mmCIF file of C-alpha atoms in Angstrom:
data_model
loop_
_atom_site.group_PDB
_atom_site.id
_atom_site.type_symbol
_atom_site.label_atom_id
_atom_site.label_comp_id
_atom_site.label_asym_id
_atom_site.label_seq_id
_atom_site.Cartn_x
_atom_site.Cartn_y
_atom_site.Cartn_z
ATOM 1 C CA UNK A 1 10.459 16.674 -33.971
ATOM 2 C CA UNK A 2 12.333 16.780 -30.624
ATOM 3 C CA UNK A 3 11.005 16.057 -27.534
ATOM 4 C CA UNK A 4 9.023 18.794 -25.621
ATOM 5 C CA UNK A 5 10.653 18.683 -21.892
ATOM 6 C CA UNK A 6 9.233 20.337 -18.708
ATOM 7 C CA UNK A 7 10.924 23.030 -17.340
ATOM 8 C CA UNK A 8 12.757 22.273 -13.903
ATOM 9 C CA UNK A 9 10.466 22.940 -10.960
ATOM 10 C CA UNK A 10 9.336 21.586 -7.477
ATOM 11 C CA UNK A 11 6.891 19.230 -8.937
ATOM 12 C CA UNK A 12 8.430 17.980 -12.340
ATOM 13 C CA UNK A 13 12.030 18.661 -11.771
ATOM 14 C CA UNK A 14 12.770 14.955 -11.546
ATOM 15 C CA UNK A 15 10.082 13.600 -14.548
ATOM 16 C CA UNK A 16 11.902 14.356 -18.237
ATOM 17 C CA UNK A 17 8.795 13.861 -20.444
ATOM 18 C CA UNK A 18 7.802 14.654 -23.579
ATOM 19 C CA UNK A 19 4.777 17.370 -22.051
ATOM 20 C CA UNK A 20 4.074 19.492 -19.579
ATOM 21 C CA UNK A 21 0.410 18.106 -19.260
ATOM 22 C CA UNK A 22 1.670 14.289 -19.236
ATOM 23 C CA UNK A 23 3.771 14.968 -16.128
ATOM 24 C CA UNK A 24 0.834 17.052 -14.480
ATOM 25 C CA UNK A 25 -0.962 14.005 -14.855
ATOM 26 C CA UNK A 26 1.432 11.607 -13.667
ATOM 27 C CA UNK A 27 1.869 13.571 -10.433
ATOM 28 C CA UNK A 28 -2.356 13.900 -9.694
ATOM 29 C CA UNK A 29 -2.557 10.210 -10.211
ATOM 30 C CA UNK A 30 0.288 9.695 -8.005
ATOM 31 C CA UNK A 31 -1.614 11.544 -5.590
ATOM 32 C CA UNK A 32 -4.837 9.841 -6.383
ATOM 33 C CA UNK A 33 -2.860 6.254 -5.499
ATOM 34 C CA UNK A 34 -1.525 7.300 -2.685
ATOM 35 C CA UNK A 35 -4.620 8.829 -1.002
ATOM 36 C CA UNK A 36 -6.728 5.842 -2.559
ATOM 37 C CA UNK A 37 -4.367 3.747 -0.650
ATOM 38 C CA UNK A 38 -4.540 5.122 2.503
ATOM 39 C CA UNK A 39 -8.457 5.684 2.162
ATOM 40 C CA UNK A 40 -9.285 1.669 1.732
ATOM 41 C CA UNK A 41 -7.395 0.737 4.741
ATOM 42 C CA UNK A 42 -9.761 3.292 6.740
ATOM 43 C CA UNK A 43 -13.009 1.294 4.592
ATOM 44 C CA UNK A 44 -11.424 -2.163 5.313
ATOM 45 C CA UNK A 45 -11.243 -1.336 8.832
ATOM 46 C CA UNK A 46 -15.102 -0.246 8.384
ATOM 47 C CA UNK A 47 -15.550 -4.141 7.253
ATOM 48 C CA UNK A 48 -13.698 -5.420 10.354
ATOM 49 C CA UNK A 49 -15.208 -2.843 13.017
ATOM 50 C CA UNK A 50 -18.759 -3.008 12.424
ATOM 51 C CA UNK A 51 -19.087 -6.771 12.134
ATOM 52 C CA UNK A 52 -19.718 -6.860 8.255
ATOM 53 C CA UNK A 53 -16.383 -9.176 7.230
ATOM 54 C CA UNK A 54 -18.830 -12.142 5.845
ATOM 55 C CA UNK A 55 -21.025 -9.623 4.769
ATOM 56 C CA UNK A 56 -21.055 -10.775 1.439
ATOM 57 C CA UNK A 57 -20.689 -14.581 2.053
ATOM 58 C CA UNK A 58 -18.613 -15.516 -1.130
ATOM 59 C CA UNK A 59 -16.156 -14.050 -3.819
ATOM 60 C CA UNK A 60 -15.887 -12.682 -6.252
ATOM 61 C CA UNK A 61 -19.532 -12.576 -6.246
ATOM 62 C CA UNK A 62 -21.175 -11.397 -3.180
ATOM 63 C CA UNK A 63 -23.535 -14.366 -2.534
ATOM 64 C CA UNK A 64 -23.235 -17.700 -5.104
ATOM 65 C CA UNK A 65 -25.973 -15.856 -6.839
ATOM 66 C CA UNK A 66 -25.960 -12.248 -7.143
ATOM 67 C CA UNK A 67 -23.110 -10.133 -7.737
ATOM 68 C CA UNK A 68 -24.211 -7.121 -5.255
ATOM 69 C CA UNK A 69 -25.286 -7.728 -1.977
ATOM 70 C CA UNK A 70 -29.361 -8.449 -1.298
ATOM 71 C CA UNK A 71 -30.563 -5.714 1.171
ATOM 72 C CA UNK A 72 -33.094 -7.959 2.582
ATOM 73 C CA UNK A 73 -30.715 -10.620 3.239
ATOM 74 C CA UNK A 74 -27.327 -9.049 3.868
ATOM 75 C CA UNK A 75 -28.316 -5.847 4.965
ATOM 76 C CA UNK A 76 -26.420 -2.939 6.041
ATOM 77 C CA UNK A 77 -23.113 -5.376 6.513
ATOM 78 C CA UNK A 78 -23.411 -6.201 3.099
ATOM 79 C CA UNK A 79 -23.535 -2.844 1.889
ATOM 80 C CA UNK A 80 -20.211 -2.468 3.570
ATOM 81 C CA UNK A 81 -18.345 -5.410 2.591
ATOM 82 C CA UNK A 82 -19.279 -4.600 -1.057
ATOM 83 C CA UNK A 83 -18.466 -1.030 -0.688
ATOM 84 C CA UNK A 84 -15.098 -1.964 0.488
ATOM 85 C CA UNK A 85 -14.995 -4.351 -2.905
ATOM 86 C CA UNK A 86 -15.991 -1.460 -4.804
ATOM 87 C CA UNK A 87 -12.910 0.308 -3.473
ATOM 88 C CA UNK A 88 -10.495 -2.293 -4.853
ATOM 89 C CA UNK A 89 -11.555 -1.518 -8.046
ATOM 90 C CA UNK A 90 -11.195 2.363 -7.973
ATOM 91 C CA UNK A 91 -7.540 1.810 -6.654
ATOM 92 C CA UNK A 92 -6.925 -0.637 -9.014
ATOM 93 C CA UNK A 93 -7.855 1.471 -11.423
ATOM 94 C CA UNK A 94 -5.776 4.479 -10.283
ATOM 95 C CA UNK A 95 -2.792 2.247 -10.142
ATOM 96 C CA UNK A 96 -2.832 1.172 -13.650
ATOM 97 C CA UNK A 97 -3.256 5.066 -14.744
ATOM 98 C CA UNK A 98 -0.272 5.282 -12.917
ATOM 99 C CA UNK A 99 1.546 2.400 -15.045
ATOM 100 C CA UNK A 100 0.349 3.374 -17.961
ATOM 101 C CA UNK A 101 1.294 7.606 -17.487
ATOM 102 C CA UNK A 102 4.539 6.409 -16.306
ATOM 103 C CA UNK A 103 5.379 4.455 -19.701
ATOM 104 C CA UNK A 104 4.264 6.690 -21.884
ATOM 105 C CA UNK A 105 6.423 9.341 -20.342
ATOM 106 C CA UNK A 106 9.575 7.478 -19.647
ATOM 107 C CA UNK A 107 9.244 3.877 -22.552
ATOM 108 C CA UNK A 108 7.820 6.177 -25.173
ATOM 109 C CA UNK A 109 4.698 4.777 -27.434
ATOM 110 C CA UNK A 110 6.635 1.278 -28.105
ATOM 111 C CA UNK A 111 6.615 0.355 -24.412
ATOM 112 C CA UNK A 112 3.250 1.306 -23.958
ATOM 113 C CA UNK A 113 1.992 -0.770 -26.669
ATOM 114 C CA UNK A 114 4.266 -4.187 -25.735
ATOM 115 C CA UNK A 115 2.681 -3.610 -21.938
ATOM 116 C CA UNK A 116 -0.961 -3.514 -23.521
ATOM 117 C CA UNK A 117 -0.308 -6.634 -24.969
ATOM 118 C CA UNK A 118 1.037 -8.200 -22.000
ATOM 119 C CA UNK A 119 -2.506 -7.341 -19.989
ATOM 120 C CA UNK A 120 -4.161 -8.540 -23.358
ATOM 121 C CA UNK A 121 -2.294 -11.557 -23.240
ATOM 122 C CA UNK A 122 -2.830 -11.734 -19.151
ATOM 123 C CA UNK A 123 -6.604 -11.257 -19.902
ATOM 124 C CA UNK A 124 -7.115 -14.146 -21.866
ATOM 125 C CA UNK A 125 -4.514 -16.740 -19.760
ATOM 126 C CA UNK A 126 -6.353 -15.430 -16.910
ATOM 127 C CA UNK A 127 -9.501 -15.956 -18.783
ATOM 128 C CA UNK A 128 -8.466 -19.899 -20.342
ATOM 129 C CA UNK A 129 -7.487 -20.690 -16.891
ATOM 130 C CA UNK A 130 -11.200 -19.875 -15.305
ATOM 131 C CA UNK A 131 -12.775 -21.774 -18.130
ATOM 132 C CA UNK A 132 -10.211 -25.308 -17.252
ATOM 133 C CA UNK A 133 -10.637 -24.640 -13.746
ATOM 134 C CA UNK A 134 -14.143 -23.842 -13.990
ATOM 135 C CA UNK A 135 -14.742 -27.817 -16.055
ATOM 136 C CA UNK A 136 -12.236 -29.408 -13.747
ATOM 137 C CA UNK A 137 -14.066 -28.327 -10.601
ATOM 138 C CA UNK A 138 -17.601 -29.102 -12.297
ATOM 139 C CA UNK A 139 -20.694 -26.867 -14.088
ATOM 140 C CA UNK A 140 -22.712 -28.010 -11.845
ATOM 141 C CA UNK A 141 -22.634 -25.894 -8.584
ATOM 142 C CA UNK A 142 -21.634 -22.693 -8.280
ATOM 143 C CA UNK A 143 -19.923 -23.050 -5.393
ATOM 144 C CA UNK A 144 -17.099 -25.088 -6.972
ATOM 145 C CA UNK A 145 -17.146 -22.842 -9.940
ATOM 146 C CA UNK A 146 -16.257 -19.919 -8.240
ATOM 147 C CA UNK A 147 -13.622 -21.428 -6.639
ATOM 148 C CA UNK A 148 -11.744 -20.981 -10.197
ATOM 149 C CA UNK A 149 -11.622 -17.431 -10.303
ATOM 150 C CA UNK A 150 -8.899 -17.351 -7.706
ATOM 151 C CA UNK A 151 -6.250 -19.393 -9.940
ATOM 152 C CA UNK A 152 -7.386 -17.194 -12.756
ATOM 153 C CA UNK A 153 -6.450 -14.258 -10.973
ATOM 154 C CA UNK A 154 -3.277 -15.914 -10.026
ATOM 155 C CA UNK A 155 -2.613 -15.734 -13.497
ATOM 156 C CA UNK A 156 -3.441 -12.986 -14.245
ATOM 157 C CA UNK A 157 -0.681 -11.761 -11.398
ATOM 158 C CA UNK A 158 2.095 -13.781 -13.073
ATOM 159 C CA UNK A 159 1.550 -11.614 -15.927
ATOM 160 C CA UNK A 160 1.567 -8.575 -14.573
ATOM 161 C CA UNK A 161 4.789 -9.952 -13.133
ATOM 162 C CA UNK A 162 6.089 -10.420 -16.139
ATOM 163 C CA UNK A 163 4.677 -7.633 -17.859
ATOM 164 C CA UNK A 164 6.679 -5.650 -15.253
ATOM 165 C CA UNK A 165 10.157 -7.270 -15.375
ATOM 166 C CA UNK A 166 10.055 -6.804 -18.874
ATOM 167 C CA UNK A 167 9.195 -2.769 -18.608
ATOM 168 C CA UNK A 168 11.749 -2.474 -16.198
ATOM 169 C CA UNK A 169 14.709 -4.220 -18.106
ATOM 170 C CA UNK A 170 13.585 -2.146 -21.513
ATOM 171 C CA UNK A 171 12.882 1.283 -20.312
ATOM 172 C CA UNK A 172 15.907 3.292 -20.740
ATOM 173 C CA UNK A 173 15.167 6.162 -17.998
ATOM 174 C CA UNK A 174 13.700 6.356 -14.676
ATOM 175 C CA UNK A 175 13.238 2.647 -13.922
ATOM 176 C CA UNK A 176 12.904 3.182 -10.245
ATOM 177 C CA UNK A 177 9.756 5.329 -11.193
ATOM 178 C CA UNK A 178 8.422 1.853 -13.550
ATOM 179 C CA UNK A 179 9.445 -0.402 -10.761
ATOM 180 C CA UNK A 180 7.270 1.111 -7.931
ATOM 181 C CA UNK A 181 4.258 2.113 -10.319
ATOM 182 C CA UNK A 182 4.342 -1.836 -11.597
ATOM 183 C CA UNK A 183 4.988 -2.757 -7.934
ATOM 184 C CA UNK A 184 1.645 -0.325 -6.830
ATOM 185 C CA UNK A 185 -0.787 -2.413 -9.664
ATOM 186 C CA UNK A 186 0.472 -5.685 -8.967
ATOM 187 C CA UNK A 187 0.203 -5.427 -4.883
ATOM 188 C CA UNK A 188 -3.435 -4.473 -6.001
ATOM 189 C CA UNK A 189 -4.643 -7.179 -7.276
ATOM 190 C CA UNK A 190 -2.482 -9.551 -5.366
ATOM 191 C CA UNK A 191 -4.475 -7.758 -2.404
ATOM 192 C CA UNK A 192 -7.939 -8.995 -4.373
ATOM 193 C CA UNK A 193 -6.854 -12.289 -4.253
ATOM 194 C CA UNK A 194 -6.028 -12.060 -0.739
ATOM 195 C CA UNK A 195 -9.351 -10.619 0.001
ATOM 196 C CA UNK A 196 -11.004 -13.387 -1.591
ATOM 197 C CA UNK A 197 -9.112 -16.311 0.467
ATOM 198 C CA UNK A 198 -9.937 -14.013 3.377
ATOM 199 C CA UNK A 199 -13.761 -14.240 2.629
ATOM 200 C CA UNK A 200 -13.262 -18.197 1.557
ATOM 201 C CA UNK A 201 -11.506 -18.871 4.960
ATOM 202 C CA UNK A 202 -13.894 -17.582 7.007
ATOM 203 C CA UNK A 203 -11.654 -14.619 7.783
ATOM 204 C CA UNK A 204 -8.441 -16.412 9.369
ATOM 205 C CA UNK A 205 -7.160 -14.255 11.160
ATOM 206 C CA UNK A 206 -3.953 -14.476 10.496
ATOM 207 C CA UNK A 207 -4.666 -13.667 6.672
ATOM 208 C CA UNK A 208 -6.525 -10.952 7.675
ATOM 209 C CA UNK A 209 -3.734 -9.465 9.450
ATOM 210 C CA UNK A 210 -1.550 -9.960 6.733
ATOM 211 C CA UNK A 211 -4.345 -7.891 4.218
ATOM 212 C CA UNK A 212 -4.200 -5.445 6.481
ATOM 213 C CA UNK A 213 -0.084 -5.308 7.087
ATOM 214 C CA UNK A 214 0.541 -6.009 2.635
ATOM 215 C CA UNK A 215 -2.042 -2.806 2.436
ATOM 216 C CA UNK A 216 -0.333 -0.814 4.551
ATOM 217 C CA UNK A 217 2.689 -1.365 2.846
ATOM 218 C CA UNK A 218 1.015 -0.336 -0.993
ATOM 219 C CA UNK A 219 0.794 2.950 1.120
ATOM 220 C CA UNK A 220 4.732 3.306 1.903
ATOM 221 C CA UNK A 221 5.285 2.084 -2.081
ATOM 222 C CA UNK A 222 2.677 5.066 -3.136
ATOM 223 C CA UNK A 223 4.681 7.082 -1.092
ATOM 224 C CA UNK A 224 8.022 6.253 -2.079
ATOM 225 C CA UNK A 225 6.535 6.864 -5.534
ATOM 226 C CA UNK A 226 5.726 10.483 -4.936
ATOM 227 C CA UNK A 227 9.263 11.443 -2.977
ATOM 228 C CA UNK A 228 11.165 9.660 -6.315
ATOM 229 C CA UNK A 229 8.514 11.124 -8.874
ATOM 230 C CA UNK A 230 10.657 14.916 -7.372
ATOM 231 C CA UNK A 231 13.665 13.511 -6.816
ATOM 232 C CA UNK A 232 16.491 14.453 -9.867
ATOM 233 C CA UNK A 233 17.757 11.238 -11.807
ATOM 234 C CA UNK A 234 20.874 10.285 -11.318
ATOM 235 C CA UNK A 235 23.515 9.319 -8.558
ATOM 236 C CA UNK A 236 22.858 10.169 -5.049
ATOM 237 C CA UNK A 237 25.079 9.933 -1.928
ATOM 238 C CA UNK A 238 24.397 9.759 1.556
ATOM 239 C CA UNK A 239 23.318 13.094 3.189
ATOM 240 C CA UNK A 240 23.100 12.252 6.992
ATOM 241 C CA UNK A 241 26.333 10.502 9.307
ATOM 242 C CA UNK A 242 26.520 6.868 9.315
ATOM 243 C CA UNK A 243 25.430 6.856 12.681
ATOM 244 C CA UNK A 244 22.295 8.863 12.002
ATOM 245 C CA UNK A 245 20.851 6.216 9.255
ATOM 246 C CA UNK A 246 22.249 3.117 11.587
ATOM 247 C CA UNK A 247 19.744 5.161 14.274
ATOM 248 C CA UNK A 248 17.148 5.887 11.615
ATOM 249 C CA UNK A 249 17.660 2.104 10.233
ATOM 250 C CA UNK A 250 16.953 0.721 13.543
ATOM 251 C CA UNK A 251 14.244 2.657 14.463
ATOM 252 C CA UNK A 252 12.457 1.326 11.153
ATOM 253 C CA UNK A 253 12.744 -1.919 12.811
ATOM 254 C CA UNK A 254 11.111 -0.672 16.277
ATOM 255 C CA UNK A 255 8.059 0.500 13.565
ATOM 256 C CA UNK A 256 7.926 -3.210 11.951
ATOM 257 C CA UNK A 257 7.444 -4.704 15.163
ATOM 258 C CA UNK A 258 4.941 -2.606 17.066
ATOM 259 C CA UNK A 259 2.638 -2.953 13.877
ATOM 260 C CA UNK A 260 3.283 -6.518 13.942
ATOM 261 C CA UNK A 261 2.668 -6.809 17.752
ATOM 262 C CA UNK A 262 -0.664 -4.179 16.936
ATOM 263 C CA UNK A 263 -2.186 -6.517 14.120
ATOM 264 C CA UNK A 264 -1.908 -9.649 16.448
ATOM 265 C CA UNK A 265 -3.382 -7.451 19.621
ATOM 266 C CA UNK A 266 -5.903 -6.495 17.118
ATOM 267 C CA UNK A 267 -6.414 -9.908 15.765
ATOM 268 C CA UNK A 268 -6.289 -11.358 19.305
ATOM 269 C CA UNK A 269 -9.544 -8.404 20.369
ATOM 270 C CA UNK A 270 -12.921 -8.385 19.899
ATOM 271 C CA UNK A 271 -12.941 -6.708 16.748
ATOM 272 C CA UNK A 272 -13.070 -10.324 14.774
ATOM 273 C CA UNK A 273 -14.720 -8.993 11.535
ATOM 274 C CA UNK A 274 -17.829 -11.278 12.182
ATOM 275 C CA UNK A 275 -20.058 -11.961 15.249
ATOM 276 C CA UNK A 276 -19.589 -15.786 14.647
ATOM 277 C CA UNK A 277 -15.920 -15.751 14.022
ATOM 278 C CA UNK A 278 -13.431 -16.827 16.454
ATOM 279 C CA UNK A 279 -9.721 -15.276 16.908
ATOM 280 C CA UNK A 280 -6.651 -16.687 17.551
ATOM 281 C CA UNK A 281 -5.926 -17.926 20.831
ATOM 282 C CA UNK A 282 -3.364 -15.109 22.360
ATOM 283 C CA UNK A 283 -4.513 -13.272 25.632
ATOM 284 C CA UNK A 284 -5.246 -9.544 24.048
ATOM 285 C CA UNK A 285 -4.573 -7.862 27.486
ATOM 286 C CA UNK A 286 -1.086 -9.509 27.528
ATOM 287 C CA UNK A 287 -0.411 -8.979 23.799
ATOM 288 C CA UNK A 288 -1.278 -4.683 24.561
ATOM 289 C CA UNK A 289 1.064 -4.505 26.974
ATOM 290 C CA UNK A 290 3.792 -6.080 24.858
ATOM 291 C CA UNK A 291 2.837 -4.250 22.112
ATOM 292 C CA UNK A 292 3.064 -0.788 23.745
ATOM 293 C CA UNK A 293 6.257 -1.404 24.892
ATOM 294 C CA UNK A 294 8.330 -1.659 21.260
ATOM 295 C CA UNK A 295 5.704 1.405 20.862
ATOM 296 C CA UNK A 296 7.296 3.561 23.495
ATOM 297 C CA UNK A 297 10.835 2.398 21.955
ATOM 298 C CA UNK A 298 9.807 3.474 18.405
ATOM 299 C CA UNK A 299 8.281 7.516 20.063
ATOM 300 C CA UNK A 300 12.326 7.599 21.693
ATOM 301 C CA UNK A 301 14.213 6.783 18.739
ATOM 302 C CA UNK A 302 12.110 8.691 16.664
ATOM 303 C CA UNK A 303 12.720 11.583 19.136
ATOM 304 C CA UNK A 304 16.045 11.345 18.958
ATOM 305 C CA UNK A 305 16.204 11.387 15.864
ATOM 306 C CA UNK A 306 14.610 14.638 14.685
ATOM 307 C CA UNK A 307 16.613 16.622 17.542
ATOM 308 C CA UNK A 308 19.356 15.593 15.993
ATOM 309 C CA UNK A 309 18.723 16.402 12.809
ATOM 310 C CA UNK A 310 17.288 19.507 13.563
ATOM 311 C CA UNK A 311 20.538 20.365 15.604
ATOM 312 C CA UNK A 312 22.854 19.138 12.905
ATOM 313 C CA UNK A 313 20.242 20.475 10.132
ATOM 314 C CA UNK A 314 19.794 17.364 8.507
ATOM 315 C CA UNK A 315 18.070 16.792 5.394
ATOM 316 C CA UNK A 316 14.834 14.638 6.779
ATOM 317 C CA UNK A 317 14.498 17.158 9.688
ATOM 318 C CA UNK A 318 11.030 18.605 8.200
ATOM 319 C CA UNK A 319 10.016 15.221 7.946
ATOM 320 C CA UNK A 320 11.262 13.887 11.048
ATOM 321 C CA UNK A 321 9.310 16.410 13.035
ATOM 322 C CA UNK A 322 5.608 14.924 11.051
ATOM 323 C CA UNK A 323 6.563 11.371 12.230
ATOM 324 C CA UNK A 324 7.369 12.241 15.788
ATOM 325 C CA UNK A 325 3.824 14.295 15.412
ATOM 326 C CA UNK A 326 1.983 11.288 14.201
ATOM 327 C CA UNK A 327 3.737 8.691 16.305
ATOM 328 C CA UNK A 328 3.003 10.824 19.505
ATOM 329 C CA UNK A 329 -0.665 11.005 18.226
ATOM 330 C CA UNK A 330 -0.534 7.274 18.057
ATOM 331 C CA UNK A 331 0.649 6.707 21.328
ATOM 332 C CA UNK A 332 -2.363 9.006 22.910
ATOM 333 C CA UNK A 333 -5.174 7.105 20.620
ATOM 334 C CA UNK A 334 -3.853 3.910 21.211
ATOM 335 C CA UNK A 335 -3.519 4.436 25.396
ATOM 336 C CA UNK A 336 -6.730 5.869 24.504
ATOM 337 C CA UNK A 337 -8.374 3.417 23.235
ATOM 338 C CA UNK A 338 -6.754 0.876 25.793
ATOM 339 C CA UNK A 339 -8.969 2.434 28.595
ATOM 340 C CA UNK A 340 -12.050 3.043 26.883
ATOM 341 C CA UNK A 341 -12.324 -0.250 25.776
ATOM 342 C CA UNK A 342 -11.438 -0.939 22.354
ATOM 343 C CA UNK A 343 -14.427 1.782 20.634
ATOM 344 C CA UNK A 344 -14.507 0.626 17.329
ATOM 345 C CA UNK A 345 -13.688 4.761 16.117
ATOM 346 C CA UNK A 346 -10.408 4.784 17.761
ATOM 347 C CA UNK A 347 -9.390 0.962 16.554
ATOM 348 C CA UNK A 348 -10.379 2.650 13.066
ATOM 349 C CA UNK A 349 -8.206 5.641 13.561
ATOM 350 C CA UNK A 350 -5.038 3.601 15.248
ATOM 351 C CA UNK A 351 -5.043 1.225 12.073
ATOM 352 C CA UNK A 352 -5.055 4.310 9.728
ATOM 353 C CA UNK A 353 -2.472 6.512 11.639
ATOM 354 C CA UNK A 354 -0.559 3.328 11.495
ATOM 355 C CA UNK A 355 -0.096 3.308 7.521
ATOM 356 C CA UNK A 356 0.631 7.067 7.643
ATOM 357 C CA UNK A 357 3.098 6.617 10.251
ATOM 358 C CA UNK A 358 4.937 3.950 7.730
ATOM 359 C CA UNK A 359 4.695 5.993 4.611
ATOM 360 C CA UNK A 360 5.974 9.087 6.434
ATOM 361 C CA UNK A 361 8.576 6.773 8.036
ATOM 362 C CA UNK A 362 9.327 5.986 4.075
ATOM 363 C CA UNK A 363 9.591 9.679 3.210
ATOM 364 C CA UNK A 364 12.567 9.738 5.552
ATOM 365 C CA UNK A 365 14.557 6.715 4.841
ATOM 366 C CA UNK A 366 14.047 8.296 1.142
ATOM 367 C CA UNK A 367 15.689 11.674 2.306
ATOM 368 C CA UNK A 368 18.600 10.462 4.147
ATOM 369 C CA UNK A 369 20.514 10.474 0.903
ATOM 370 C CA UNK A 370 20.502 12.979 -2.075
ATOM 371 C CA UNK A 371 21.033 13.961 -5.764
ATOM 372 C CA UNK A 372 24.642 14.352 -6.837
ATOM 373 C CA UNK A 373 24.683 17.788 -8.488
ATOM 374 C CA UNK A 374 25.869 16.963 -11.991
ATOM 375 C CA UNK A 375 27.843 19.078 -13.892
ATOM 376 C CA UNK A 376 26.137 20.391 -17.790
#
């Protein structure tokens, strides 16, 4: 029986499947991962803001005893960090929906089945690998114990890996749309792992900085994933001059930079994740200055840019005019927040408008080329 294809419209015009329900599906997870995304960088910076970082004291369990936090012992900052934990799991889970709808659709019920047996085959390495870590480190405590799960989540990574290369090389359409889904999962539970070595190092915080920065950028792949999941298969050539995407290239650069210079400001504040933990040893008044001023840069070019394309009726212009929005709204809350002292709402809100900033930032770089109408 041939294949059933969807007709061509906003939503599906790009995904060839074999149903109309499959790619329905595809696009509400795609959704789900993005918003999932950007959601557990707003609970992570929950964790950080109110205190409760070492709210659960070890990982993966939340004390060497109990897998949930104790009330009596951890209290609300327990609550927190394991809520935050909990949210790794639903994205996780969203992201392998993702993988999974995305094979189906594009590797057919072969490549579905050989990537099953990859995570079956990841499972148990991962699995083998806790048990000899587990009896090299000693049965004894369960300190030492636990400090096995991290290389058996390594593993576990390294087949995903794997897993993904292979999916990519075999599936014979839309491997761009494989890439980023594989891309999504794996960042996932790399992002566990760096969660745990997070808790296990007492939050350093320069690894927290880079948990926040590697989540940030799941939300720019989610993203990507959604503009590419309508974009039409096929060549594509540039649709904006060559000195528009220079501009637009650059100005990505000026948005690298001020979040780099905003995690160490953060890092370098008094929002440490933990009452007891120290920061790094930058002055935080210096670093907000210096941090503001690749900031201002970033609002200019980003200024320029969608008055250009809006005079020269450019393809990103829509989208052009939503980042200057949200990069203006990050200049007020961040000035904002600069007088009032650092309120832990408005750190919370700068972090978030931060990743949405990126992934609309994404959304642009993706439009400044197009589909090559092919002739049928």
């Amino acid at each position: 029986m041939p294949e059933t294809m969807i007709p061509a419209t906003s939503t599906t015009q790009a995904v060839p499947p074999r149903s109309a329900s499959w790619g329905r599906a595809l696009t509400v997870f795609a959704w789900l991962s993005f918003v999932s995304e950007t959601i557990i960088i707003g609970t992570g910076g929950a964790v950080r803001l109110t205190g409760s970082g070492l709210g659960c004291s070890d990982w993966p369990l939340c004390t060497p005893d109990s897998l949930v936090p104790i009330l009596e012992v951890q209290g609300i900052h327990g609550i927190i960090e394991f809520g935050n934990r909990l949210m790794t799991g639903v994205v996780g889970i969203i992201a392998l929906a993702v993988v999974l709808l995305v094979l189906h659709l594009f590797s057919g019920k072969r490549g579905l089945v050989r990537a099953l047996w990859f995570a079956v085959g990841g499972i148990a390495a991962a699995a083998l690998t806790y048990f000899v870590a587990t009896l090299f480190y000693g049965l004894a405590a369960a300190g030492p114990a636990l400090l096995a799960f991290p290389f058996a989540t390594g593993v576990l990574l390294i087949a995903i890996i794997a897993s993904a290369v292979y999916s990519v090389r075999t599936t014979p359409a839309r491997r761009d749309l494989v890439a980023l889904a594989w891309i999504a999962l794996a960042g996932v539970v790399a992002q566990a792992l760096v969660g745990g070595i997070t808790v296990l190092t007492g939050l350093n915080p320069f690894i927290v900085g880079f948990h926040y920065t590697s989540s940030l950028l799941l939300v720019c792949i989610t993203a990507a994933f959604l503009v590419r999941l309508k974009t039409s298969p096929g060549p594509r050539e540039r649709a904006v001059p060559v000195w528009f995407a220079a501009v637009t290239h650059v100005t990505g650069l000026a948005l690298a930079v001020t979040i780099v210079f905003g995690v160490l400001t953060t890092g370098s504040g008094p929002h440490s994740g933990d009452a007891d933990v120290l920061r790094h040893g930058f002055d935080a008044t210096v670093l907000a200055h210096v941090h503001s001023w690749p900031g201002y840069i970033l609002a200019a070019l980003v200024l320029f840019l969608t008055i250009s394309a809006w005079v020269l009726r450019l393809e990103p212009r829509r989208w052009l005019f939503v980042l200057v929005l949200a990069i203006l709204v990050q200049v007020g809350v961040g000035v904002w927040q600069a007088r009032e002292g650092l309120p832990p709402v408005l750190v919370g809100i700068h972090m978030v408008l931060a990743s949405l900033s990126a992934a609309t930032y994404t959304v642009v770089v993706l439009h400044l080329k197009r589909s090559v109408p092919v002739d049928v």
